[in-house]
XYZ file of C-alpha atoms in Angstrom:
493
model
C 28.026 -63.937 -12.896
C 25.783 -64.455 -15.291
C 22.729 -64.859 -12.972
C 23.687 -61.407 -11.472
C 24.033 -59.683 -15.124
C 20.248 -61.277 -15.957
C 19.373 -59.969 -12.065
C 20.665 -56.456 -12.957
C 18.645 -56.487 -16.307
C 15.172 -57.643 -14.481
C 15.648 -55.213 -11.630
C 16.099 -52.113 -14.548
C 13.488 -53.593 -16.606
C 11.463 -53.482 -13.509
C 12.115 -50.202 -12.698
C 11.081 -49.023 -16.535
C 8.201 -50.393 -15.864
C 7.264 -48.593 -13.120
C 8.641 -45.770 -14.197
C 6.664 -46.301 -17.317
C 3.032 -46.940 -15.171
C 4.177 -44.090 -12.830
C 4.140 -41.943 -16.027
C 1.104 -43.076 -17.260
C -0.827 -42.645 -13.619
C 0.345 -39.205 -13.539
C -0.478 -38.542 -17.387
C -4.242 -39.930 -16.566
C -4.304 -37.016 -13.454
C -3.752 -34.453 -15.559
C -5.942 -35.285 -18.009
C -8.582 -35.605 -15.518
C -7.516 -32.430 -14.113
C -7.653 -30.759 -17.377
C -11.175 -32.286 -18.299
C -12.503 -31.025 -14.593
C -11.835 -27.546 -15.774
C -13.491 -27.668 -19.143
C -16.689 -28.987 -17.234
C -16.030 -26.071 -14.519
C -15.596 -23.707 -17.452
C -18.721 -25.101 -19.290
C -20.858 -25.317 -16.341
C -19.799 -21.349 -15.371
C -20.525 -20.150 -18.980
C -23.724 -21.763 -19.234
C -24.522 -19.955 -14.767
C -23.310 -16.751 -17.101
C -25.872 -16.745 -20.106
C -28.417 -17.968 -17.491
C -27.907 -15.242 -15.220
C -27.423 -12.729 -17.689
C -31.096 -13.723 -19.212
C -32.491 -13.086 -15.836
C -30.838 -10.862 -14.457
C -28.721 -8.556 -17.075
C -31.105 -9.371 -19.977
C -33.367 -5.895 -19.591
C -30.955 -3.351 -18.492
C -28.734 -4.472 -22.079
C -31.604 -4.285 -23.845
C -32.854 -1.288 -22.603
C -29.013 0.572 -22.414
C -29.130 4.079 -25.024
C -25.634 2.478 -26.527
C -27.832 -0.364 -27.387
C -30.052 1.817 -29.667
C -29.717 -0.573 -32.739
C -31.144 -2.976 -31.268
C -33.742 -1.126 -30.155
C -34.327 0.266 -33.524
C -34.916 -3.185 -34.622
C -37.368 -3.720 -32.199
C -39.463 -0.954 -33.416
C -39.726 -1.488 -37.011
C -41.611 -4.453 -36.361
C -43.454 -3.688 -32.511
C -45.477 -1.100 -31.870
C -44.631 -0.036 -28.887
C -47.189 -0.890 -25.928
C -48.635 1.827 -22.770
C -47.454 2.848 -19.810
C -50.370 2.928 -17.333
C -51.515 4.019 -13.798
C -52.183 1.414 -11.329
C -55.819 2.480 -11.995
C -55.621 2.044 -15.709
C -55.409 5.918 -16.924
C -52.742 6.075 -19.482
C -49.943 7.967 -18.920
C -48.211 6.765 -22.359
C -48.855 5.776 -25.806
C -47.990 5.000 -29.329
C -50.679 6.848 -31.991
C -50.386 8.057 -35.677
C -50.908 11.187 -37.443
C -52.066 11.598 -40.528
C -49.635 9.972 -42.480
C -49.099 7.044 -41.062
C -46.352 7.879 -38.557
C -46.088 6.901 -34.669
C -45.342 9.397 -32.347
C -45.741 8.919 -28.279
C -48.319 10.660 -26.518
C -48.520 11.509 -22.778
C -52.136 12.538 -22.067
C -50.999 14.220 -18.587
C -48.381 16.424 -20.691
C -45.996 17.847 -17.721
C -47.603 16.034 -14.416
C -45.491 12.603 -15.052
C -42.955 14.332 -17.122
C -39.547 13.078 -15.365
C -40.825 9.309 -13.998
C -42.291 8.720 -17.199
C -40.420 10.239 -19.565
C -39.772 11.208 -22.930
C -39.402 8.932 -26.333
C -38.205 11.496 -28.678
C -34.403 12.658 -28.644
C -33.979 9.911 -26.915
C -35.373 7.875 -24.176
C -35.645 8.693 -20.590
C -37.703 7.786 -17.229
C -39.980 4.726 -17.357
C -39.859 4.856 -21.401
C -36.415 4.158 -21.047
C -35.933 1.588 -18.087
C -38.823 -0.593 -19.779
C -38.021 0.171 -23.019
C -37.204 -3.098 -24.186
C -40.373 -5.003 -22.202
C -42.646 -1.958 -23.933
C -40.890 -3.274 -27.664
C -41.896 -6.936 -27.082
C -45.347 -8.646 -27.776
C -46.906 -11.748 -25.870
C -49.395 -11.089 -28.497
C -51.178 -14.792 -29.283
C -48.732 -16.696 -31.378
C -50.922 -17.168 -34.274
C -51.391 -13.464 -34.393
C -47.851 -12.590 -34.419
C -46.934 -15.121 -37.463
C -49.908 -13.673 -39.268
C -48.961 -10.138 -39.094
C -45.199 -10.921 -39.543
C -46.477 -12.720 -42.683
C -48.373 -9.668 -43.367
C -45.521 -7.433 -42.567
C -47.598 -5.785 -40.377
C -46.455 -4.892 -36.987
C -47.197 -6.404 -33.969
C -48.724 -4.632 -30.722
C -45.554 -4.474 -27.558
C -46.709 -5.397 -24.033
C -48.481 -2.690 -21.940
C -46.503 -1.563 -18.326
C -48.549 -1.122 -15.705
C -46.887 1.295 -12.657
C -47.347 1.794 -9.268
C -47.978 5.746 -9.580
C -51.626 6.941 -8.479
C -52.554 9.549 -10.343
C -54.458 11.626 -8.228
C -51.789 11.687 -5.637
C -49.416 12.293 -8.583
C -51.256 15.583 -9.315
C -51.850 17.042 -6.591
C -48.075 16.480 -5.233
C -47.482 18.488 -8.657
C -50.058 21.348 -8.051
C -48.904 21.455 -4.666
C -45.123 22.098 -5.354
C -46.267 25.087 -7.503
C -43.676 27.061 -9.373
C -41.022 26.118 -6.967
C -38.108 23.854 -8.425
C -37.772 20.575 -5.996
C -39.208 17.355 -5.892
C -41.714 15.093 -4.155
C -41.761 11.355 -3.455
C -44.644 9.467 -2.125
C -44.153 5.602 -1.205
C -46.004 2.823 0.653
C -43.560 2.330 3.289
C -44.511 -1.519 3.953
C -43.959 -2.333 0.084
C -41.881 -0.359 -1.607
C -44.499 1.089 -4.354
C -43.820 4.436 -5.249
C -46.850 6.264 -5.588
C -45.870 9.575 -6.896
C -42.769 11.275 -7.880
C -42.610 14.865 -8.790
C -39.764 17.146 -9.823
C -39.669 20.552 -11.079
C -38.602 22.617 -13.276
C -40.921 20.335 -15.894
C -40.853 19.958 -19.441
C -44.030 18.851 -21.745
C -42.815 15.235 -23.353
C -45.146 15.906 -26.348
C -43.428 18.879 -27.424
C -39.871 17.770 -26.355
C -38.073 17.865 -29.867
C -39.767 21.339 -30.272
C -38.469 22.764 -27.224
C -34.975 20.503 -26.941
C -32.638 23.358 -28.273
C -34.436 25.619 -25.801
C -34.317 23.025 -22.789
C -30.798 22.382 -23.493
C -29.891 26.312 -24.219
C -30.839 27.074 -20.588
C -28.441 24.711 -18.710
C -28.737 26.123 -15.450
C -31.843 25.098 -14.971
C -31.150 21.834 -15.330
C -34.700 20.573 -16.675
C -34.299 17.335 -17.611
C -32.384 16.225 -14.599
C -35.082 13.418 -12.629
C -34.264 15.902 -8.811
C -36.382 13.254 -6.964
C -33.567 11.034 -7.901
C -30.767 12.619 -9.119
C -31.011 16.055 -7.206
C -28.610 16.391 -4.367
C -29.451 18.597 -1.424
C -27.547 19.415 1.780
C -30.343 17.284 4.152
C -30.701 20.087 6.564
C -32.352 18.969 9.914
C -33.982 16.000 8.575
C -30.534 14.085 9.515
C -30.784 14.916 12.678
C -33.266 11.594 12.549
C -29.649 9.849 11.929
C -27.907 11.706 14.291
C -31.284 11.123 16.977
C -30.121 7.144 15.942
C -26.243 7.068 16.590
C -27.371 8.438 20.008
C -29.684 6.096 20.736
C -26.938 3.391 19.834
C -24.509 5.022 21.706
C -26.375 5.432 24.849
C -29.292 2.924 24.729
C -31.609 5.479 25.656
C -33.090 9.578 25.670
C -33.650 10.123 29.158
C -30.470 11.440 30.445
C -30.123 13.796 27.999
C -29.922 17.887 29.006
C -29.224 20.807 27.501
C -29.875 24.633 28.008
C -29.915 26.269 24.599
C -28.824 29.951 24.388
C -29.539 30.170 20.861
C -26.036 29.071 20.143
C -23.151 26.857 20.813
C -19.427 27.293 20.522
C -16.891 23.792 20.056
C -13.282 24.336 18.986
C -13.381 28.241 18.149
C -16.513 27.417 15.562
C -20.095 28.617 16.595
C -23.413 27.131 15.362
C -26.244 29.314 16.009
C -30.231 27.642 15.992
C -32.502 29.583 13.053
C -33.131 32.905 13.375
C -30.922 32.155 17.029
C -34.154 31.105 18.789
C -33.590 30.369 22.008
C -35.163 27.231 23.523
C -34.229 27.357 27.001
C -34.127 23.970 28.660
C -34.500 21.227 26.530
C -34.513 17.091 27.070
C -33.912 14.778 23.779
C -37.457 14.888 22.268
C -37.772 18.455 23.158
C -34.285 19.123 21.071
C -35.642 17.454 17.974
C -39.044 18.717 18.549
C -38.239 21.982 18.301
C -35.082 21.020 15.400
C -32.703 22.990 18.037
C -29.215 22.973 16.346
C -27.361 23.659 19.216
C -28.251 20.617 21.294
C -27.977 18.855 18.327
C -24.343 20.199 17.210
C -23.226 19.665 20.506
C -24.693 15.853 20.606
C -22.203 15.405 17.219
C -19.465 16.131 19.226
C -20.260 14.550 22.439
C -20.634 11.216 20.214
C -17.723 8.702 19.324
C -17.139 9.500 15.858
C -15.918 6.554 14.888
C -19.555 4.586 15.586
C -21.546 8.108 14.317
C -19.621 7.101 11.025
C -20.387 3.217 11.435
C -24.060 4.051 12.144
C -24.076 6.870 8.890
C -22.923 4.132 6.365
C -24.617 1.450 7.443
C -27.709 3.943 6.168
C -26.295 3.495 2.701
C -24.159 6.400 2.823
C -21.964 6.696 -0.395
C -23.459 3.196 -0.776
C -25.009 2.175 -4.337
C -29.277 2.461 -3.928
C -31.871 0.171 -4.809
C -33.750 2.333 -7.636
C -34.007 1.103 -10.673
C -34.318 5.049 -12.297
C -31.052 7.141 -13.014
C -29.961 8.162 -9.079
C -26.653 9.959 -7.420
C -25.635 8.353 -4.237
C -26.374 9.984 -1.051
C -22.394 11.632 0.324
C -21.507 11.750 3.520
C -17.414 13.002 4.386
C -17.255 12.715 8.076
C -14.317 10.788 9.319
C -13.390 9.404 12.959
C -10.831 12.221 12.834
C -12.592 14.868 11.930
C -12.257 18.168 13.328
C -14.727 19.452 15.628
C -16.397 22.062 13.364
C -17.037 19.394 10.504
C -18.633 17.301 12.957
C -20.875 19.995 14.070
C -21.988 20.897 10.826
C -22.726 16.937 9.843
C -24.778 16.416 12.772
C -27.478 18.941 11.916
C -27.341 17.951 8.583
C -24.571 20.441 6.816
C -21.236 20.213 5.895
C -20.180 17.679 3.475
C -23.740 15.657 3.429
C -25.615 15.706 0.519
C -28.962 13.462 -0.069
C -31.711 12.901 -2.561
C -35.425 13.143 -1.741
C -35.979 9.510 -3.061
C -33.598 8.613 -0.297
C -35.077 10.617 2.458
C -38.468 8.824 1.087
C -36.543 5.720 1.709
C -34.787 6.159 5.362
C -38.399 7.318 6.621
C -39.542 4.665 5.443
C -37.318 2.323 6.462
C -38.164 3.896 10.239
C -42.076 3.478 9.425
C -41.309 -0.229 8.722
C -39.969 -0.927 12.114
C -36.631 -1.046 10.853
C -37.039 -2.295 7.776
C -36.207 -1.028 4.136
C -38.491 -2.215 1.183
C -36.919 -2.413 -2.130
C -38.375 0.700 -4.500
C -40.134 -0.161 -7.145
C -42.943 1.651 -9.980
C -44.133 -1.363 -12.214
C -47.012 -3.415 -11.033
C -47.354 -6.029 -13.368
C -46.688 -6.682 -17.374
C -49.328 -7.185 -19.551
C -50.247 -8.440 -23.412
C -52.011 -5.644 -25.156
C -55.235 -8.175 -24.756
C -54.667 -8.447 -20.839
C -52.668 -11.585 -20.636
C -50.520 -11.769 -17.223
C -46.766 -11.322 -18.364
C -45.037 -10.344 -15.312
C -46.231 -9.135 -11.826
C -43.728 -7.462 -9.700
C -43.963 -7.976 -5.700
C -42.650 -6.297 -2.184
C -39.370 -7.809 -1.139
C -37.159 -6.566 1.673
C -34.093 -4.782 0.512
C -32.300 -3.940 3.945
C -32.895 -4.043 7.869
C -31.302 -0.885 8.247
C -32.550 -0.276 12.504
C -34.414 -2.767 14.689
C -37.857 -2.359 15.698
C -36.805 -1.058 18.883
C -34.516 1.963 17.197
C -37.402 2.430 14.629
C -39.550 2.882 17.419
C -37.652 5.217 19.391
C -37.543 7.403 15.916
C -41.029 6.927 15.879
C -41.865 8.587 19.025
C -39.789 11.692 17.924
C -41.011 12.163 14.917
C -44.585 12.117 16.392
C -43.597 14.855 18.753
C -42.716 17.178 15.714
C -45.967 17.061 14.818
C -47.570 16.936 17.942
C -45.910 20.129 19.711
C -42.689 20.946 17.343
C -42.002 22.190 13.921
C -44.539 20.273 12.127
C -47.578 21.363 14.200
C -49.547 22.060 10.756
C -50.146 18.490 10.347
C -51.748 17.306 13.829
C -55.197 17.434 14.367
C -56.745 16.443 10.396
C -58.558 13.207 11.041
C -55.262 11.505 10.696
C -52.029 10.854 12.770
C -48.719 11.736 11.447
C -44.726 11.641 12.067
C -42.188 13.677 10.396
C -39.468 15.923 10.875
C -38.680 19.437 9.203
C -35.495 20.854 7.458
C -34.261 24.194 6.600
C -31.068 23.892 4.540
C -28.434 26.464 4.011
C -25.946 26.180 0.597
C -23.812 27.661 -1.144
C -23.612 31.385 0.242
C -25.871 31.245 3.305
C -26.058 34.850 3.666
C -27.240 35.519 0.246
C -29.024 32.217 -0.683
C -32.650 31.466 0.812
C -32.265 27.981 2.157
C -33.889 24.956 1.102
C -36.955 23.921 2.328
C -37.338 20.245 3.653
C -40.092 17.515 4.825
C -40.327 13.846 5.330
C -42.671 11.848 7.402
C -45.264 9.606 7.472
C -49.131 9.043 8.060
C -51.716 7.184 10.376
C -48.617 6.659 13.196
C -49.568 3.285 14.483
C -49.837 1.494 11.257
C -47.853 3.851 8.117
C -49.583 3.904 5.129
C -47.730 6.289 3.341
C -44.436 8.417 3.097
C -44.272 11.663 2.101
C -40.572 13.359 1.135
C -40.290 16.755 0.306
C -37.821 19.585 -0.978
C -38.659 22.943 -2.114
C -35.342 24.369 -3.263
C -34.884 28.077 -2.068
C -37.927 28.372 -0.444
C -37.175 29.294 3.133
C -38.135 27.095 6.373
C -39.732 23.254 6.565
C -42.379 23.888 8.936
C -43.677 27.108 6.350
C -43.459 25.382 3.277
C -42.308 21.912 3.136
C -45.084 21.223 5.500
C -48.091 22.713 3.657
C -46.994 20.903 0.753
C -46.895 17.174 2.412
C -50.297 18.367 4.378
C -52.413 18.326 0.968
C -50.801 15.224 0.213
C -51.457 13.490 3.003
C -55.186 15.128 2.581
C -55.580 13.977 -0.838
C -54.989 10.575 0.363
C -57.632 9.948 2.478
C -60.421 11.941 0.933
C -60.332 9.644 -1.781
């Protein structure tokens, strides 16, 4: 009896012990546990700040709600240039008489919206490299003597990507008309010029802000390379040309017999001025921009892919620009109705698109295919030429193959060749492009926007020219002049 009571005890006491180690074991787990995710949280804080001084560090710095900082930045920097890739300045930081800085832009108007202003303010360039233009890889020794001094020190100096000469004439050559132009190497990205109108003169902004801002209509200040948004006209029928192509793997057994007009589901689209083209194959249709082969295309297509195809072109998709920019809009749906799709697929209805992203799906198609991230900085220097920062070509997107980019190619040629944009062929270099004529708002008493984009020396692009001339009347009369002495200026250099 006894042996069996001392049994009993040795069997519990056992048990507590186990219990007791069990405990323990599962204690130590969750410490362990509990220690693995302050090392996870650690080890993601310190990815954070790392990635945030890479990546995030500039556009904080350079944000308008960060102005404090800013202000900081310039009571002991002065700020550096902003330069042409050839060296001509195109901003910088003097004094007057008393002592004060003030920013001067030496080409006044010509750079006005890429650029910028510094006064009321920051916009453009002045503002997306604000914060690399407010700090100084002066030498060392130089910046502790003038802090000692309490003397400034001299900010970095921002060399772009814009050419100046193409820069002005793409500014003489849009004249009085409001619009914008965009000129880009289509193999890198650089953007060579960018133009938008109405202008303003950054020397004299605060002068003329209550003015500017008095006449809101206008819309002055608004960057319309990047931030206008324009019904694309027949310039999208280059997308609509590539959902074909995707559709039906080739051009060749396409036919149509335009009348001038076509009729789907009670709604009529008529081609401009209701030319008729007679019979027409594929290249011939977007040759000659004839909306009614190309309305009736949009509804022959499956509307589901035409709407794959669309957004896969960074429709209602953010863009890589590192400037203020709207998205490009596009409302079709696989159930739309027949008129919509009509209107979409020579570039009406609910569309809307920037000229900096016609400059980019051109070039994407001069690319073979490929899409080249934007950019308008070269390089970053020290006010005494030490290398800072140098900025290279990267590919953004493949947004066709080199087969579909091709095909595009070969139409585009024929626009210039025999169709709409004639005025180019035949000037000592080869050139691509397609035309638009845009209706809006009330298209029988609104003169419709006038369109370009294309690109030069065909077999191996050197540059890509977009073009809108708001209220202007057809491409092929005055888009395409434009472009031409553009495309001039550039090789009579």
């Amino acid at each position: 009896m006894e042996f069996q009571e001392d049994l009993d005890t040795g069997r519990k006491h056992s048990k507590k012990k186990s219990r007791s180690k069990q405990k323990k074991a599962s204690t130590g787990k969750e410490y362990t546990i509990i220690a693995y995710c302050f090392v996870g949280i650690f080890l993601a804080l310190i990815g954070y700040l790392v990635y945030f001084n890479v990546e995030l560090r500039d556009e904080y710095a350079n944000s308008p709600y960060n102005s404090k900082r800013q202000g900081t930045y310039q009571e002991r920097v002065t700020k550096g240039k902003i330069l042409a890739s050839d060296g001509d300045i195109l901003a910088s930081t003097e004094k007057d008489s008393e002592g004060n800085e003030y920013r001067q832009y030496p080409y006044k108007n010509v750079f006005a919206h890429v650029v910028g202003y510094s006064d009321k303010g920051t916009s453009g360039l002045e503002q997306v490299m604000n914060s690399q233009l407010l700090t100084s890889h002066a030498n060392v020794a130089e910046q502790v003597q003038k802090e000692f001094q309490n003397e400034k020190n001299v900010g970095d100096n921002v060399y772009t990507t814009l050419d100046t000469k193409l820069q002005q004439t793409a500014f003489d050559a849009l004249g009085d008309r409001k619009g914008a132009v965009v000129v880009m190497e289509p193999d890198t990205g650089k953007i060579l010029a960018m133009v938008s109108k109405p202008d303003f003169n950054p020397n004299t902004i605060s002068d003329d802000w209550d003015q500017i801002n008095a006449d809101a209509g206008s819309s002055i200040l608004v960057n319309r390379a990047t931030q206008g948004q324009y019904p694309p006209g027949s310039t999208f029928k280059i997308v609509t040309a590539l959902a074909y192509w995707r559709q039906n793997n080739t051009f060749d057994n396409f036919s149509f017999d335009c009348v001038g007009e076509v009729e789907n589901g009670g709604y009529t689209i008529h081609c401009y001025h209701n030319t008729v083209h007679g019979h027409e194959d594929f290249a011939s249709a977007f040759a000659h921009s004839c909306n009614s082969a190309f309305a009736q295309i949009g509804v022959d297509l499956d509307r589901s892919e035409y709407v794959d195809t669309v957004k896969g072109l960074l429709f209602n998709s953010q863009l890589p620009i590192d400037l203020p920019y709207r998205k490009c809009n596009f409302g079709l749906e696989a159930n739309s109705a027949d008129a919509l799709t009509m209107q979409t697929a020579i570039g009406q209805g609910d569309t809307l698109v920037s000229p900096m992203y016609m400059a980019m799906l051109t070039s994407a198609v001069a690319n073979g295919g490929n899409l080249m991230t934007p950019y308008l900085v070269e390089k970053i220097e020290s006010y005494t030429g030490t290398a800072v920062k140098s900025y290279t070509p990267k590919i953004y997107k493949k947004l066709m193959t080199a087969q579909e980019a091709s095909k595009l190619t070969e139409l585009m040629t024929g626009v210039v060749e025999k169709g709409t944009g004639s005025a180019l062929s035949g000037r000592g270099y080869t050139a691509a492009g397609k035309t638009g004529t845009a209706e809006h708002g009330d298209a029988s008493s609104t003169t419709p926007h006038a369109w370009f984009v294309g690109f030069s020396n065909v077999e191996d692009p050197d540059i890509v020219v977009s073009v809108i001339a708001e209220e202007s009347g057809s491409g092929s009369e005055v888009a395409v002049p434009i472009a031409q002495k553009i495309f001039d200026a550039y090789y009579n250099n």
